[in-house]
Each structure stands twice: as C-alpha cells, then as structure tokens.
PDB file of C-alpha atoms in Angstrom:
ATOM      1  CA  MET A  14      48.206  24.822 -55.446  1.00 49.00           C
ATOM      2  CA  VAL A  15      45.187  26.967 -55.684  1.00 51.00           C
ATOM      3  CA  SER A  16      42.878  24.035 -56.076  1.00 53.00           C
ATOM      4  CA  MET A  17      44.501  22.250 -53.070  1.00 51.00           C
ATOM      5  CA  ARG A  18      43.636  25.421 -50.934  1.00 52.00           C
ATOM      6  CA  ARG A  19      40.195  25.371 -52.050  1.00 54.00           C
ATOM      7  CA  LYS A  20      39.935  21.632 -51.334  1.00 56.00           C
ATOM      8  CA  PHE A  21      41.623  22.157 -48.120  1.00 56.00           C
ATOM      9  CA  THR A  22      39.465  25.216 -47.078  1.00 62.00           C
ATOM     10  CA  GLY A  23      36.249  23.313 -48.111  1.00 59.00           C
ATOM     11  CA  SER A  24      37.182  20.191 -46.063  1.00 65.00           C
ATOM     12  CA  MET A  25      37.984  22.486 -43.074  1.00 70.00           C
ATOM     13  CA  VAL A  26      34.504  24.216 -43.211  1.00 69.00           C
ATOM     14  CA  LEU A  27      32.818  20.767 -43.549  1.00 73.00           C
ATOM     15  CA  GLY A  28      34.801  19.565 -40.590  1.00 75.00           C
ATOM     16  CA  GLN A  29      34.248  22.587 -38.561  1.00 80.00           C
ATOM     17  CA  THR A  30      30.358  22.307 -39.279  1.00 82.00           C
ATOM     18  CA  ALA A  31      30.541  18.568 -38.190  1.00 79.00           C
ATOM     19  CA  LEU A  32      32.281  19.369 -35.002  1.00 80.00           C
ATOM     20  CA  ASP A  33      29.788  22.261 -34.178  1.00 83.00           C
ATOM     21  CA  PHE A  34      27.026  19.859 -34.918  1.00 81.00           C
ATOM     22  CA  MET A  35      28.334  17.037 -32.756  1.00 84.00           C
ATOM     23  CA  ILE A  36      29.131  19.540 -29.772  1.00 88.00           C
ATOM     24  CA  SER A  37      25.823  21.188 -29.849  1.00 85.00           C
ATOM     25  CA  TYR A  38      23.891  17.901 -29.901  1.00 85.00           C
ATOM     26  CA  GLY A  39      26.272  16.271 -27.463  1.00 86.00           C
ATOM     27  CA  ILE A  40      25.802  19.106 -24.902  1.00 90.00           C
ATOM     28  CA  ALA A  41      22.063  18.721 -25.415  1.00 87.00           C
ATOM     29  CA  PHE A  42      22.163  15.045 -24.879  1.00 88.00           C
ATOM     30  CA  ILE A  43      24.147  15.356 -21.773  1.00 92.00           C
ATOM     31  CA  ILE A  44      21.628  17.938 -20.282  1.00 91.00           C
ATOM     32  CA  ILE A  45      18.780  15.649 -21.190  1.00 91.00           C
ATOM     33  CA  ALA A  46      20.650  12.538 -19.526  1.00 88.00           C
ATOM     34  CA  VAL A  47      21.458  14.651 -16.309  1.00 89.00           C
ATOM     35  CA  ALA A  48      17.708  15.823 -16.134  1.00 86.00           C
ATOM     36  CA  LEU A  49      16.553  12.179 -16.441  1.00 82.00           C
ATOM     37  CA  ALA A  50      18.852  11.064 -13.760  1.00 82.00           C
ATOM     38  CA  VAL A  51      17.712  13.739 -11.407  1.00 80.00           C
ATOM     39  CA  ILE A  52      13.946  12.930 -12.018  1.00 76.00           C
ATOM     40  CA  LEU A  53      14.521   9.245 -11.612  1.00 72.00           C
ATOM     41  CA  SER A  54      16.603   9.483  -8.569  1.00 72.00           C
ATOM     42  CA  THR A  55      13.927  11.722  -6.739  1.00 67.00           C
ATOM     43  CA  ASP A  56      11.234   9.127  -7.527  1.00 59.00           C
ATOM     44  CA  VAL A  57       8.835  11.792  -9.015  1.00 58.00           C
ATOM     45  CA  PHE A  58       7.143   9.046 -10.919  1.00 59.00           C
ATOM     46  CA  SER A  59       7.200   6.482  -8.078  1.00 58.00           C
ATOM     47  CA  ALA A  60       4.048   4.925  -6.840  1.00 51.00           C
ATOM     48  CA  GLY A  61       5.667   5.658  -3.400  1.00 50.00           C
ATOM     49  CA  LEU A  62       4.445   9.093  -3.775  1.00 58.00           C
ATOM     50  CA  ALA A  63       0.818   8.069  -4.040  1.00 62.00           C
ATOM     51  CA  PRO A  64      -1.074   9.208  -0.963  1.00 76.00           C
ATOM     52  CA  ASP A  65      -2.307   6.804   1.695  1.00 86.00           C
ATOM     53  CA  VAL A  66      -6.006   6.598   1.505  1.00 90.00           C
ATOM     54  CA  CYS A  67      -8.418   4.789   3.785  1.00 90.00           C
ATOM     55  CA  THR A  68     -12.172   4.521   3.060  1.00 90.00           C
ATOM     56  CA  PRO A  69     -13.858   3.548   6.260  1.00 89.00           C
ATOM     57  CA  GLN A  70     -17.535   2.315   6.696  1.00 89.00           C
ATOM     58  CA  PRO A  71     -19.981   4.473   8.558  1.00 89.00           C
ATOM     59  CA  GLY A  72     -19.257   4.589  12.291  1.00 88.00           C
ATOM     60  CA  PHE A  73     -15.594   3.666  11.888  1.00 91.00           C
ATOM     61  CA  THR A  74     -12.525   6.006  11.339  1.00 90.00           C
ATOM     62  CA  CYS A  75      -9.054   5.029  10.211  1.00 91.00           C
ATOM     63  CA  ASP A  76      -6.909   7.322  12.455  1.00 91.00           C
ATOM     64  CA  SER A  77      -3.663   5.651  11.153  1.00 92.00           C
ATOM     65  CA  PHE A  78      -2.547   2.646   9.434  1.00 92.00           C
ATOM     66  CA  ALA A  79       0.416   0.823   7.916  1.00 91.00           C
ATOM     67  CA  VAL A  80       1.521  -2.361   6.363  1.00 92.00           C
ATOM     68  CA  SER A  81       5.069  -3.922   6.761  1.00 92.00           C
ATOM     69  CA  PRO A  82       7.025  -5.551   4.162  1.00 92.00           C
ATOM     70  CA  SER A  83       6.369  -8.838   5.923  1.00 90.00           C
ATOM     71  CA  GLY A  84       2.539  -8.525   5.551  1.00 89.00           C
ATOM     72  CA  VAL A  85       1.598  -7.195   9.030  1.00 89.00           C
ATOM     73  CA  PHE A  86      -1.132  -4.560   8.849  1.00 89.00           C
ATOM     74  CA  VAL A  87      -1.560  -2.244  11.767  1.00 89.00           C
ATOM     75  CA  ILE A  88      -4.579   0.160  12.103  1.00 90.00           C
ATOM     76  CA  LYS A  89      -5.676   2.601  14.788  1.00 92.00           C
ATOM     77  CA  LEU A  90      -9.255   2.295  14.426  1.00 90.00           C
ATOM     78  CA  SER A  91     -11.892   4.635  16.043  1.00 93.00           C
ATOM     79  CA  GLN A  92     -15.635   3.940  16.172  1.00 90.00           C
ATOM     80  CA  THR A  93     -18.548   6.340  16.676  1.00 86.00           C
ATOM     81  CA  THR A  94     -21.394   4.099  17.074  1.00 81.00           C
ATOM     82  CA  ASP A  95     -23.752   4.504  20.102  1.00 82.00           C
ATOM     83  CA  SER A  96     -22.182   1.379  22.001  1.00 85.00           C
ATOM     84  CA  THR A  97     -19.007  -0.180  23.078  1.00 88.00           C
ATOM     85  CA  ILE A  98     -17.680  -2.797  20.932  1.00 86.00           C
ATOM     86  CA  ASN A  99     -15.358  -5.768  21.571  1.00 83.00           C
ATOM     87  CA  VAL A 100     -13.322  -6.755  18.489  1.00 83.00           C
ATOM     88  CA  THR A 101     -12.908 -10.455  18.840  1.00 78.00           C
ATOM     89  CA  ALA A 102     -11.192 -11.088  15.402  1.00 80.00           C
ATOM     90  CA  ALA A 103      -9.677  -9.124  12.548  1.00 84.00           C
ATOM     91  CA  ALA A 104      -8.819  -9.863   9.000  1.00 85.00           C
ATOM     92  CA  CYS A 105      -6.972  -8.326   6.127  1.00 88.00           C
ATOM     93  CA  SER A 106      -6.953  -9.443   2.393  1.00 88.00           C
ATOM     94  CA  THR A 107      -5.791  -7.855  -0.904  1.00 89.00           C
ATOM     95  CA  LEU A 108      -9.270  -9.014  -2.405  1.00 85.00           C
ATOM     96  CA  PRO A 109     -12.727  -8.839  -1.076  1.00 81.00           C
ATOM     97  CA  ASN A 110     -14.740 -12.137  -1.417  1.00 80.00           C
ATOM     98  CA  PRO A 111     -16.936 -11.907  -4.634  1.00 81.00           C
ATOM     99  CA  ASN A 112     -19.312 -14.425  -3.245  1.00 80.00           C
ATOM    100  CA  ASN A 113     -19.751 -13.052   0.232  1.00 77.00           C
ATOM    101  CA  VAL A 114     -18.857  -9.267   0.885  1.00 72.00           C
ATOM    102  CA  SER A 115     -18.987  -9.735   4.658  1.00 73.00           C
ATOM    103  CA  ARG A 116     -15.891 -12.036   4.498  1.00 76.00           C
ATOM    104  CA  PRO A 117     -12.299 -11.827   3.339  1.00 79.00           C
ATOM    105  CA  PHE A 118     -11.324 -13.725   0.058  1.00 77.00           C
ATOM    106  CA  TYR A 119      -8.067 -14.946   1.596  1.00 75.00           C
ATOM    107  CA  GLY A 120      -6.661 -15.543   5.120  1.00 71.00           C
ATOM    108  CA  ASN A 121      -8.920 -15.583   8.094  1.00 68.00           C
ATOM    109  CA  VAL A 122     -12.012 -16.034   5.974  1.00 57.00           C
ATOM    110  CA  ASP A 123     -14.352 -16.883   8.917  1.00 56.00           C
ATOM    111  CA  LEU A 124     -12.838 -14.352  11.152  1.00 59.00           C
ATOM    112  CA  LEU A 125     -12.386 -16.796  14.011  1.00 52.00           C
ATOM    113  CA  PRO A 126     -11.355 -15.596  17.462  1.00 48.00           C
ATOM    114  CA  TYR A 127      -7.648 -15.461  18.258  1.00 42.00           C
ATOM    115  CA  ASP A 128      -7.643 -18.558  20.225  1.00 42.00           C
ATOM    116  CA  LYS A 129      -8.782 -20.563  17.350  1.00 42.00           C
ATOM    117  CA  ALA A 130      -6.721 -19.004  14.567  1.00 41.00           C
ATOM    118  CA  PRO A 131      -3.584 -17.430  16.237  1.00 36.00           C
ATOM    119  CA  GLN A 132      -1.546 -17.475  13.096  1.00 40.00           C
ATOM    120  CA  TYR A 133      -3.719 -14.471  11.742  1.00 40.00           C
ATOM    121  CA  TYR A 134      -2.852 -12.108  14.660  1.00 44.00           C
ATOM    122  CA  PRO A 135       0.698 -11.233  15.519  1.00 41.00           C
ATOM    123  CA  ASP A 136      -0.491  -8.957  18.261  1.00 45.00           C
ATOM    124  CA  SER A 137      -1.600 -10.935  21.269  1.00 46.00           C
ATOM    125  CA  SER A 138      -3.836  -8.176  22.613  1.00 46.00           C
ATOM    126  CA  LEU A 139      -6.663  -9.646  20.331  1.00 45.00           C
ATOM    127  CA  GLN A 140      -6.608 -12.866  22.402  1.00 48.00           C
ATOM    128  CA  TYR A 141      -9.138 -11.258  24.750  1.00 53.00           C
ATOM    129  CA  GLY A 142     -10.569  -8.833  22.411  1.00 67.00           C
ATOM    130  CA  ALA A 143     -10.114  -5.128  21.751  1.00 78.00           C
ATOM    131  CA  ILE A 144     -12.587  -2.835  23.541  1.00 83.00           C
ATOM    132  CA  ILE A 145     -13.450   0.340  21.729  1.00 88.00           C
ATOM    133  CA  TYR A 146     -15.812   2.752  23.559  1.00 89.00           C
ATOM    134  CA  SER A 147     -17.971   5.046  21.549  1.00 87.00           C
ATOM    135  CA  GLY A 148     -15.760   7.785  20.323  1.00 89.00           C
ATOM    136  CA  GLY A 149     -12.593   5.710  21.409  1.00 91.00           C
ATOM    137  CA  TYR A 150     -10.100   3.670  19.535  1.00 91.00           C
ATOM    138  CA  ALA A 151      -7.892   0.618  19.483  1.00 89.00           C
ATOM    139  CA  VAL A 152      -4.868  -0.469  17.712  1.00 88.00           C
ATOM    140  CA  ILE A 153      -5.275  -3.675  15.948  1.00 87.00           C
ATOM    141  CA  SER A 154      -2.698  -5.757  13.857  1.00 84.00           C
ATOM    142  CA  THR A 155      -3.332  -8.633  11.662  1.00 85.00           C
ATOM    143  CA  TYR A 156      -1.587 -10.211   8.693  1.00 87.00           C
ATOM    144  CA  CYS A 157      -2.735  -9.286   5.236  1.00 88.00           C
ATOM    145  CA  TYR A 158      -3.185 -12.131   2.828  1.00 88.00           C
ATOM    146  CA  SER A 159      -2.821 -12.113  -0.933  1.00 86.00           C
ATOM    147  CA  GLY A 160      -3.511 -15.769  -1.565  1.00 82.00           C
ATOM    148  CA  PRO A 161      -4.995 -18.680   0.183  1.00 78.00           C
ATOM    149  CA  ASP A 162      -1.918 -19.518   2.341  1.00 78.00           C
ATOM    150  CA  SER A 163       0.166 -16.510   1.278  1.00 84.00           C
ATOM    151  CA  ILE A 164       0.777 -13.452   3.384  1.00 86.00           C
ATOM    152  CA  ALA A 165       1.149 -10.448   1.388  1.00 87.00           C
ATOM    153  CA  SER A 166       4.761  -9.011   1.301  1.00 87.00           C
ATOM    154  CA  GLY A 167       6.576  -6.490  -0.689  1.00 87.00           C
ATOM    155  CA  HIS A 168       9.530  -3.962  -0.752  1.00 87.00           C
ATOM    156  CA  TYR A 169       9.514  -0.697   1.153  1.00 86.00           C
ATOM    157  CA  GLY A 170       7.561   2.001  -0.802  1.00 84.00           C
ATOM    158  CA  ASN A 171       5.732  -0.321  -3.054  1.00 87.00           C
ATOM    159  CA  GLN A 172       1.960   0.326  -3.322  1.00 89.00           C
ATOM    160  CA  PHE A 173      -0.491  -1.853  -1.273  1.00 90.00           C
ATOM    161  CA  ILE A 174      -4.151  -2.113  -1.780  1.00 91.00           C
ATOM    162  CA  GLY A 175      -6.189  -4.089   0.806  1.00 91.00           C
ATOM    163  CA  TYR A 176      -9.405  -4.422   2.787  1.00 91.00           C
ATOM    164  CA  PHE A 177      -9.859  -4.788   6.510  1.00 90.00           C
ATOM    165  CA  TRP A 178     -12.645  -6.709   8.419  1.00 86.00           C
ATOM    166  CA  ILE A 179     -13.459  -7.099  12.174  1.00 85.00           C
ATOM    167  CA  ASN A 180     -15.629  -9.479  13.932  1.00 81.00           C
ATOM    168  CA  TYR A 181     -17.158  -7.839  17.094  1.00 82.00           C
ATOM    169  CA  THR A 182     -19.788  -7.908  19.702  1.00 80.00           C
ATOM    170  CA  THR A 183     -21.634  -4.799  21.069  1.00 82.00           C
ATOM    171  CA  SER A 184     -22.677  -3.947  24.533  1.00 74.00           C
ATOM    172  CA  GLY A 185     -26.162  -4.532  25.318  1.00 67.00           C
ATOM    173  CA  LEU A 186     -26.346  -7.590  23.040  1.00 63.00           C
ATOM    174  CA  LEU A 187     -25.605 -11.090  23.953  1.00 60.00           C
ATOM    175  CA  PRO A 188     -21.916 -12.022  23.731  1.00 58.00           C
ATOM    176  CA  THR A 189     -22.771 -14.686  21.166  1.00 61.00           C
ATOM    177  CA  ASN A 190     -24.237 -12.016  18.702  1.00 68.00           C
ATOM    178  CA  HIS A 191     -21.190 -11.202  16.464  1.00 71.00           C
ATOM    179  CA  ASN A 192     -21.178  -8.625  13.754  1.00 75.00           C
ATOM    180  CA  ILE A 193     -18.846  -9.112  10.789  1.00 75.00           C
ATOM    181  CA  VAL A 194     -18.142  -6.085   8.838  1.00 80.00           C
ATOM    182  CA  ARG A 195     -15.719  -4.861   6.302  1.00 84.00           C
ATOM    183  CA  VAL A 196     -14.399  -1.832   8.145  1.00 84.00           C
ATOM    184  CA  ALA A 197     -12.400  -0.148   5.497  1.00 88.00           C
ATOM    185  CA  SER A 198     -10.628  -0.479   1.952  1.00 89.00           C
ATOM    186  CA  PHE A 199      -7.300   1.240   1.843  1.00 91.00           C
ATOM    187  CA  THR A 200      -4.175   2.205  -0.336  1.00 90.00           C
ATOM    188  CA  THR A 201      -0.894   2.604   1.275  1.00 90.00           C
ATOM    189  CA  LYS A 202       2.725   1.715   0.697  1.00 89.00           C
ATOM    190  CA  TYR A 203       4.921  -0.923   2.512  1.00 88.00           C
ATOM    191  CA  THR A 204       6.645   0.822   5.318  1.00 86.00           C
TER     192      THR A 204
END
C-alpha cells in the first residue's frame, strides 16, 4: 500500500505540474491572440495609414487630391505663375514615360483636348478648358491609367501612386502655343 501511495502521489505531482504548465502557456497564447486580433482589426500595419503626399512642380500646388476605386483622379490645382493659364487637357498615369518625361506612359499620352479624346475626362468642364488665374485654382478630374487601355482601379484604402500632367496655354502667348508639363507625382489611397 505504501508503494501505491508513493506512485499515486508522484503521478498527482506530475499531473498537477502538467496542468499548471498548460494553463500558464494557454493563458499566454490567448493574450497574444487577442493582442494580434486587436492590432490587425485597427489596421495599424495597413498601407491605408500611409500619408497622402503630392510633390508638385514649381509654380503649382496640390491643394487637395483623391482617386476613386473606379480610377477617377480629382485634383484641386493652384498655380502661382505670373500669368493666367488655360488647361486644355489633363492626364494621369501610374508610370511616367521613360522615353519622354513630358508625356504619360499610359492613357492620354498626347494630351489631346477634350473634344478629341473625351474618354479621358469624366468632368465635362475640361471641354472648354479650365482657366486658372495666377494665385487661383481649378478642380480637374481625369481617369488614371495603369496600362495601355486599362483604367487604374482598386479597393478602398489601398495605396495608389501616380503622376499628373496638364496641357495648357498661357495668357500673352498665341493659343496654339501649348505647354505640356508633368505637374505632380502623388501617393494616396483609393477613396
């Protein structure tokens, strides 16, 4: 009987140790799982928390900008040149043209006026141009392209990197003297 008690007591000690071990580590695993669930549900590591950045060329300012999940890019563009400009065309692309920096790689590559390429401009205000006075602004919208015939699209909150160009004439010059310039590079998220 004595040997059985010793065996039984030894088994109980081992069993109690195993139970303590499982409970301690089980609680630790539960705490870690809950912490991970909270972190992932609050999007702490999400690209959606990346700040919106717009790097304009000299003479221009990105007052506000956004891109929709359907690929429409809208920008409130200010200019601080010494003259009034008339924006006759706009383009947006996910890549700059490696062969010609004054043209987008995809989409409206020649920056044709609205009446020649209406598919690139969902906003009909560009049909007659967008006048921007020195120190003034205009709201311009255009499709952003990610391929030769592919409008950029994405899900809400996903990151988007793009480039924006305008074709414009300036006051004091002939209306046939067009300037094509990459106005800005930007990073934002689909909203």
